[in-house]
């Protein structure tokens, strides 16, 4: 009888150990949160040699890292095309999307968004000698946008024809090469491109472009993860960390 108890205890101990090793009963992804992003959007996310999360750096990457850390987890990043992010989220390939993504009503139909952490607006990047001073001036110009960005939706809604590129850098190159007259893109990213390229300037038109709020997306109904994300965002907003990150990464981007 004694022997049996001992054997049973040993067996139980072995099972417990095996469970710990394989993390059975826990989250299937172990202790990592997988964030999907499109690292073509400085100062929010870009590829660098030594980033906040592996080779990925920027305001969003610092926020993602903090969310994971606050929950005793690590942050993993899957870099993909911007267009693919919400599909990957719905497929369960990634746990959340952090990509300078504007929380729009259309996107809200398929995913849930966190508390907004940054306010931006669409702006126009033009050559320094351009005569474009308002969105209406784009009417007879060659317009470049980035595929799937809210900037594309804005230009579409204005009824203008445009050319869509996969990356912001490609659209800006088209502009510097004189093949297009204006690039419509988010404000902070536009600033980065203007400081990186000679001879460009930003034209704002707040009456034509509404303000947009960036938020993190999770699968509809994933309140468990959303609560974790919101806790960290609320904290980082309240103590000024997100402001500091915005300043830090904007300066860093400009100094390069
Ligand atoms: N804010 C814009 C949008 O939500 C552009 C975001 C682009 N983000 C990126 N990581 N490429 O459509």
CSV table of C-alpha atoms and ligand atoms in Angstrom, one decimal:
chain,number,residue,atom,x,y,z
A,1,UNK,CA,0.0,0.0,0.0
A,2,UNK,CA,2.8,2.4,1.0
A,3,UNK,CA,4.6,1.4,-2.1
A,4,UNK,CA,1.6,2.1,-4.3
A,5,UNK,CA,1.2,5.6,-2.8
A,6,UNK,CA,4.9,6.3,-3.4
A,7,UNK,CA,4.6,5.1,-7.0
A,8,UNK,CA,1.5,7.2,-7.6
A,9,UNK,CA,3.2,10.3,-6.2
A,10,UNK,CA,6.2,9.7,-8.4
A,11,UNK,CA,4.0,9.3,-11.4
A,12,UNK,CA,2.1,12.4,-10.6
A,13,UNK,CA,5.3,14.3,-10.2
A,14,UNK,CA,6.5,13.1,-13.6
A,15,UNK,CA,3.2,14.2,-15.2
A,16,UNK,CA,3.4,17.6,-13.5
A,17,UNK,CA,7.0,18.1,-14.8
A,18,UNK,CA,6.0,17.0,-18.3
A,19,UNK,CA,3.2,19.5,-18.2
A,20,UNK,CA,5.4,22.3,-17.2
A,21,UNK,CA,7.9,21.5,-19.9
A,22,UNK,CA,5.4,21.4,-22.7
A,23,UNK,CA,3.3,24.1,-21.2
A,24,UNK,CA,0.2,21.9,-21.5
A,25,UNK,CA,-2.9,23.5,-20.0
A,26,UNK,CA,-1.5,26.9,-20.7
A,27,UNK,CA,-1.8,29.1,-23.7
A,28,UNK,CA,-0.9,27.2,-26.9
A,29,UNK,CA,1.6,30.0,-27.8
A,30,UNK,CA,3.5,29.6,-24.5
A,31,UNK,CA,4.3,33.0,-23.0
A,32,UNK,CA,4.6,35.2,-26.1
A,33,UNK,CA,2.2,37.7,-27.5
A,34,UNK,CA,2.5,37.7,-31.3
A,35,UNK,CA,2.0,41.2,-32.7
A,36,UNK,CA,1.5,41.6,-36.4
A,37,UNK,CA,2.9,44.8,-38.0
A,38,UNK,CA,4.1,46.2,-41.3
A,39,UNK,CA,7.5,47.6,-40.5
A,40,UNK,CA,7.4,50.3,-43.3
A,41,UNK,CA,6.0,53.1,-41.2
A,42,UNK,CA,8.6,55.2,-39.3
A,43,UNK,CA,8.5,56.4,-36.5
A,44,UNK,CA,6.0,53.7,-35.5
A,45,UNK,CA,7.7,50.6,-36.9
A,46,UNK,CA,10.7,50.1,-39.0
A,47,UNK,CA,13.5,47.6,-39.4
A,48,UNK,CA,16.9,48.4,-37.8
A,49,UNK,CA,20.0,46.6,-36.6
A,50,UNK,CA,19.1,46.6,-32.9
A,51,UNK,CA,15.5,47.4,-32.2
A,52,UNK,CA,13.1,47.2,-29.2
A,53,UNK,CA,11.9,43.8,-30.4
A,54,UNK,CA,14.7,42.0,-32.3
A,55,UNK,CA,15.2,43.9,-35.6
A,56,UNK,CA,12.0,45.9,-35.1
A,57,UNK,CA,12.0,49.4,-33.6
A,58,UNK,CA,9.7,52.4,-33.3
A,59,UNK,CA,6.9,53.8,-31.0
A,60,UNK,CA,4.6,50.8,-31.6
A,61,UNK,CA,7.4,48.2,-30.9
A,62,UNK,CA,8.2,49.9,-27.6
A,63,UNK,CA,4.5,49.8,-26.6
A,64,UNK,CA,4.2,46.1,-27.7
A,65,UNK,CA,7.2,45.2,-25.6
A,66,UNK,CA,5.8,47.0,-22.6
A,67,UNK,CA,2.4,45.2,-22.9
A,68,UNK,CA,4.2,41.8,-23.0
A,69,UNK,CA,6.5,42.7,-20.1
A,70,UNK,CA,3.6,44.0,-17.9
A,71,UNK,CA,2.1,40.5,-18.3
A,72,UNK,CA,5.2,38.5,-17.7
A,73,UNK,CA,5.3,37.5,-21.4
A,74,UNK,CA,7.6,38.2,-24.3
A,75,UNK,CA,6.7,40.1,-27.5
A,76,UNK,CA,7.1,38.4,-30.9
A,77,UNK,CA,6.7,40.3,-34.2
A,78,UNK,CA,5.3,39.1,-37.5
A,79,UNK,CA,6.1,41.5,-40.2
A,80,UNK,CA,3.8,41.4,-43.2
A,81,UNK,CA,2.0,43.6,-45.8
A,82,UNK,CA,-0.3,46.1,-44.3
A,83,UNK,CA,-3.2,44.7,-46.3
A,84,UNK,CA,-2.7,41.2,-44.8
A,85,UNK,CA,-2.8,42.2,-41.1
A,86,UNK,CA,-6.5,42.0,-40.3
A,87,UNK,CA,-6.9,38.7,-42.2
A,88,UNK,CA,-3.9,37.3,-40.2
A,89,UNK,CA,-5.5,38.5,-37.0
A,90,UNK,CA,-8.8,36.8,-37.9
A,91,UNK,CA,-7.0,33.6,-38.8
A,92,UNK,CA,-5.3,33.5,-35.5
A,93,UNK,CA,-1.9,33.7,-37.1
A,94,UNK,CA,-1.2,36.7,-34.8
A,95,UNK,CA,-2.7,37.8,-31.5
A,96,UNK,CA,-2.9,41.5,-32.1
A,97,UNK,CA,-2.1,44.2,-34.7
A,98,UNK,CA,0.0,47.2,-33.8
A,99,UNK,CA,0.8,49.1,-36.9
A,100,UNK,CA,-0.1,52.8,-36.6
A,101,UNK,CA,-3.5,51.5,-37.5
A,102,UNK,CA,-6.3,53.9,-37.5
A,103,UNK,CA,-9.4,52.7,-35.7
A,104,UNK,CA,-12.0,53.2,-38.5
A,105,UNK,CA,-15.7,52.2,-38.4
A,106,UNK,CA,-15.1,49.9,-41.3
A,107,UNK,CA,-12.4,48.0,-39.5
A,108,UNK,CA,-14.5,47.9,-36.3
A,109,UNK,CA,-16.9,45.6,-38.2
A,110,UNK,CA,-14.3,42.8,-38.1
A,111,UNK,CA,-12.0,43.5,-35.2
A,112,UNK,CA,-12.0,45.2,-31.7
A,113,UNK,CA,-9.7,48.1,-31.0
A,114,UNK,CA,-7.9,49.2,-27.9
A,115,UNK,CA,-7.9,52.6,-26.3
A,116,UNK,CA,-6.4,55.0,-28.9
A,117,UNK,CA,-2.8,55.9,-28.1
A,118,UNK,CA,-1.9,58.4,-30.8
A,119,UNK,CA,-3.8,61.1,-32.9
A,120,UNK,CA,-2.7,61.7,-36.5
A,121,UNK,CA,-4.1,63.1,-39.7
A,122,UNK,CA,-3.5,62.7,-43.4
A,123,UNK,CA,-1.2,65.3,-45.0
A,124,UNK,CA,0.1,65.9,-48.5
A,125,UNK,CA,3.8,65.7,-49.3
A,126,UNK,CA,4.8,67.8,-52.3
A,127,UNK,CA,7.9,69.3,-53.9
A,128,UNK,CA,9.0,72.5,-52.3
A,129,UNK,CA,8.0,74.5,-55.4
A,130,UNK,CA,4.6,72.9,-55.7
A,131,UNK,CA,1.5,75.1,-56.1
A,132,UNK,CA,-0.7,72.7,-54.1
A,133,UNK,CA,-2.0,74.5,-51.0
A,134,UNK,CA,-5.1,72.5,-50.3
A,135,UNK,CA,-6.7,69.1,-50.9
A,136,UNK,CA,-8.9,70.6,-53.6
A,137,UNK,CA,-5.7,71.5,-55.5
A,138,UNK,CA,-5.0,67.8,-56.1
A,139,UNK,CA,-7.9,67.6,-58.6
A,140,UNK,CA,-5.7,67.8,-61.7
A,141,UNK,CA,-2.5,66.4,-60.2
A,142,UNK,CA,-1.0,63.0,-60.2
A,143,UNK,CA,-1.6,61.5,-56.7
A,144,UNK,CA,0.2,58.7,-55.0
A,145,UNK,CA,-1.1,56.8,-52.0
A,146,UNK,CA,-0.1,53.6,-50.2
A,147,UNK,CA,-2.3,50.6,-50.7
A,148,UNK,CA,-4.8,49.9,-48.0
A,149,UNK,CA,-3.9,52.9,-45.9
A,150,UNK,CA,-6.6,55.4,-44.8
A,151,UNK,CA,-4.9,57.9,-47.1
A,152,UNK,CA,-6.1,55.8,-50.0
A,153,UNK,CA,-9.7,55.8,-48.7
A,154,UNK,CA,-9.6,59.6,-48.3
A,155,UNK,CA,-8.4,60.2,-51.8
A,156,UNK,CA,-11.0,57.7,-53.1
A,157,UNK,CA,-13.8,59.5,-51.2
A,158,UNK,CA,-12.7,62.8,-52.7
A,159,UNK,CA,-13.3,61.2,-56.1
A,160,UNK,CA,-9.8,61.6,-57.4
A,161,UNK,CA,-7.8,59.1,-59.5
A,162,UNK,CA,-4.5,58.0,-58.0
A,163,UNK,CA,-1.8,55.4,-58.1
A,164,UNK,CA,-1.3,53.1,-55.1
A,165,UNK,CA,2.1,51.8,-54.0
A,166,UNK,CA,3.0,49.0,-51.5
A,167,UNK,CA,5.4,51.1,-49.5
A,168,UNK,CA,5.6,54.8,-48.4
A,169,UNK,CA,9.2,54.9,-49.6
A,170,UNK,CA,8.2,53.8,-53.1
A,171,UNK,CA,5.5,56.6,-53.3
A,172,UNK,CA,8.0,59.2,-52.0
A,173,UNK,CA,10.6,58.1,-54.6
A,174,UNK,CA,8.0,58.5,-57.3
A,175,UNK,CA,7.5,62.1,-56.0
A,176,UNK,CA,11.2,62.9,-55.8
A,177,UNK,CA,11.7,61.5,-59.3
A,178,UNK,CA,9.0,63.9,-60.6
A,179,UNK,CA,6.7,61.1,-61.6
A,180,UNK,CA,3.9,62.1,-59.3
A,181,UNK,CA,2.9,65.5,-57.7
A,182,UNK,CA,1.7,64.6,-54.3
A,183,UNK,CA,1.8,61.7,-51.7
A,184,UNK,CA,-1.1,61.5,-49.2
A,185,UNK,CA,0.1,59.8,-46.0
A,186,UNK,CA,-0.1,60.0,-42.2
A,187,UNK,CA,1.5,63.1,-40.6
A,188,UNK,CA,4.3,61.7,-38.5
A,189,UNK,CA,5.5,59.4,-41.2
A,190,UNK,CA,5.3,62.2,-43.7
A,191,UNK,CA,7.6,64.3,-41.4
A,192,UNK,CA,10.1,61.5,-41.4
A,193,UNK,CA,10.1,61.3,-45.3
A,194,UNK,CA,10.4,65.1,-45.6
A,195,UNK,CA,13.4,65.2,-43.3
A,196,UNK,CA,15.0,62.2,-45.1
A,197,UNK,CA,14.6,63.7,-48.6
A,198,UNK,CA,15.7,67.1,-49.9
A,199,UNK,CA,13.3,69.4,-51.6
A,200,UNK,CA,10.0,68.2,-50.1
A,201,UNK,CA,7.5,69.9,-47.8
A,202,UNK,CA,4.3,69.1,-46.1
A,203,UNK,CA,0.9,70.7,-46.9
A,204,UNK,CA,-1.8,70.3,-44.3
A,205,UNK,CA,-5.6,70.7,-44.9
A,206,UNK,CA,-7.5,70.0,-41.7
A,207,UNK,CA,-10.8,70.9,-43.3
A,208,UNK,CA,-10.3,68.1,-45.8
A,209,UNK,CA,-8.7,65.4,-43.7
A,210,UNK,CA,-10.3,64.4,-40.4
A,211,UNK,CA,-8.1,63.5,-37.4
A,212,UNK,CA,-7.4,59.7,-37.0
A,213,UNK,CA,-6.7,57.7,-33.9
A,214,UNK,CA,-4.2,54.8,-33.8
A,215,UNK,CA,-5.2,51.8,-31.8
A,216,UNK,CA,-4.2,48.1,-31.3
A,217,UNK,CA,-6.6,45.6,-32.9
A,218,UNK,CA,-7.5,42.2,-31.5
A,219,UNK,CA,-9.9,39.5,-32.6
A,220,UNK,CA,-13.5,40.4,-32.0
A,221,UNK,CA,-14.5,39.4,-28.5
A,222,UNK,CA,-10.9,38.8,-27.2
A,223,UNK,CA,-11.6,40.8,-24.1
A,224,UNK,CA,-8.9,39.0,-22.1
A,225,UNK,CA,-6.1,40.3,-24.3
A,226,UNK,CA,-7.8,43.6,-24.9
A,227,UNK,CA,-7.9,44.3,-21.1
A,228,UNK,CA,-4.2,43.6,-20.8
A,229,UNK,CA,-3.5,45.9,-23.7
A,230,UNK,CA,-5.7,48.7,-22.4
A,231,UNK,CA,-4.2,48.5,-18.9
A,232,UNK,CA,-0.7,49.1,-20.3
A,233,UNK,CA,-1.8,51.8,-22.8
A,234,UNK,CA,-3.8,53.7,-20.1
A,235,UNK,CA,-0.7,53.6,-17.8
A,236,UNK,CA,1.7,54.7,-20.6
A,237,UNK,CA,-0.7,57.5,-21.6
A,238,UNK,CA,-1.1,58.7,-18.0
A,239,UNK,CA,2.5,58.7,-17.0
A,240,UNK,CA,3.6,60.4,-20.3
A,241,UNK,CA,5.6,57.4,-21.6
A,242,UNK,CA,3.9,57.4,-25.0
A,243,UNK,CA,4.6,61.2,-25.4
A,244,UNK,CA,8.2,60.5,-24.5
A,245,UNK,CA,8.4,57.7,-27.0
A,246,UNK,CA,6.9,59.9,-29.7
A,247,UNK,CA,9.5,62.6,-29.1
A,248,UNK,CA,12.3,60.1,-28.9
A,249,UNK,CA,11.5,58.2,-32.1
A,250,UNK,CA,10.7,61.3,-34.0
A,251,UNK,CA,14.0,62.9,-33.1
A,252,UNK,CA,15.9,59.7,-33.8
A,253,UNK,CA,14.3,59.4,-37.1
A,254,UNK,CA,15.2,63.0,-38.0
A,255,UNK,CA,18.7,62.7,-36.7
A,256,UNK,CA,19.6,59.8,-39.0
B,1,LIG,N1,-2.9,55.0,-40.3
B,1,LIG,C1,-3.0,54.4,-41.6
B,1,LIG,C2,-4.0,53.3,-41.6
B,1,LIG,O1,-4.5,52.8,-40.6
B,1,LIG,C3,-1.7,53.9,-42.1
B,1,LIG,C4,-1.1,52.8,-41.3
B,1,LIG,C5,0.1,52.2,-41.9
B,1,LIG,N2,0.8,51.4,-41.0
B,1,LIG,C6,1.9,50.6,-41.3
B,1,LIG,N3,2.5,50.0,-40.3
B,1,LIG,N4,2.3,50.5,-42.5
B,1,LIG,O2,-4.5,52.9,-42.6
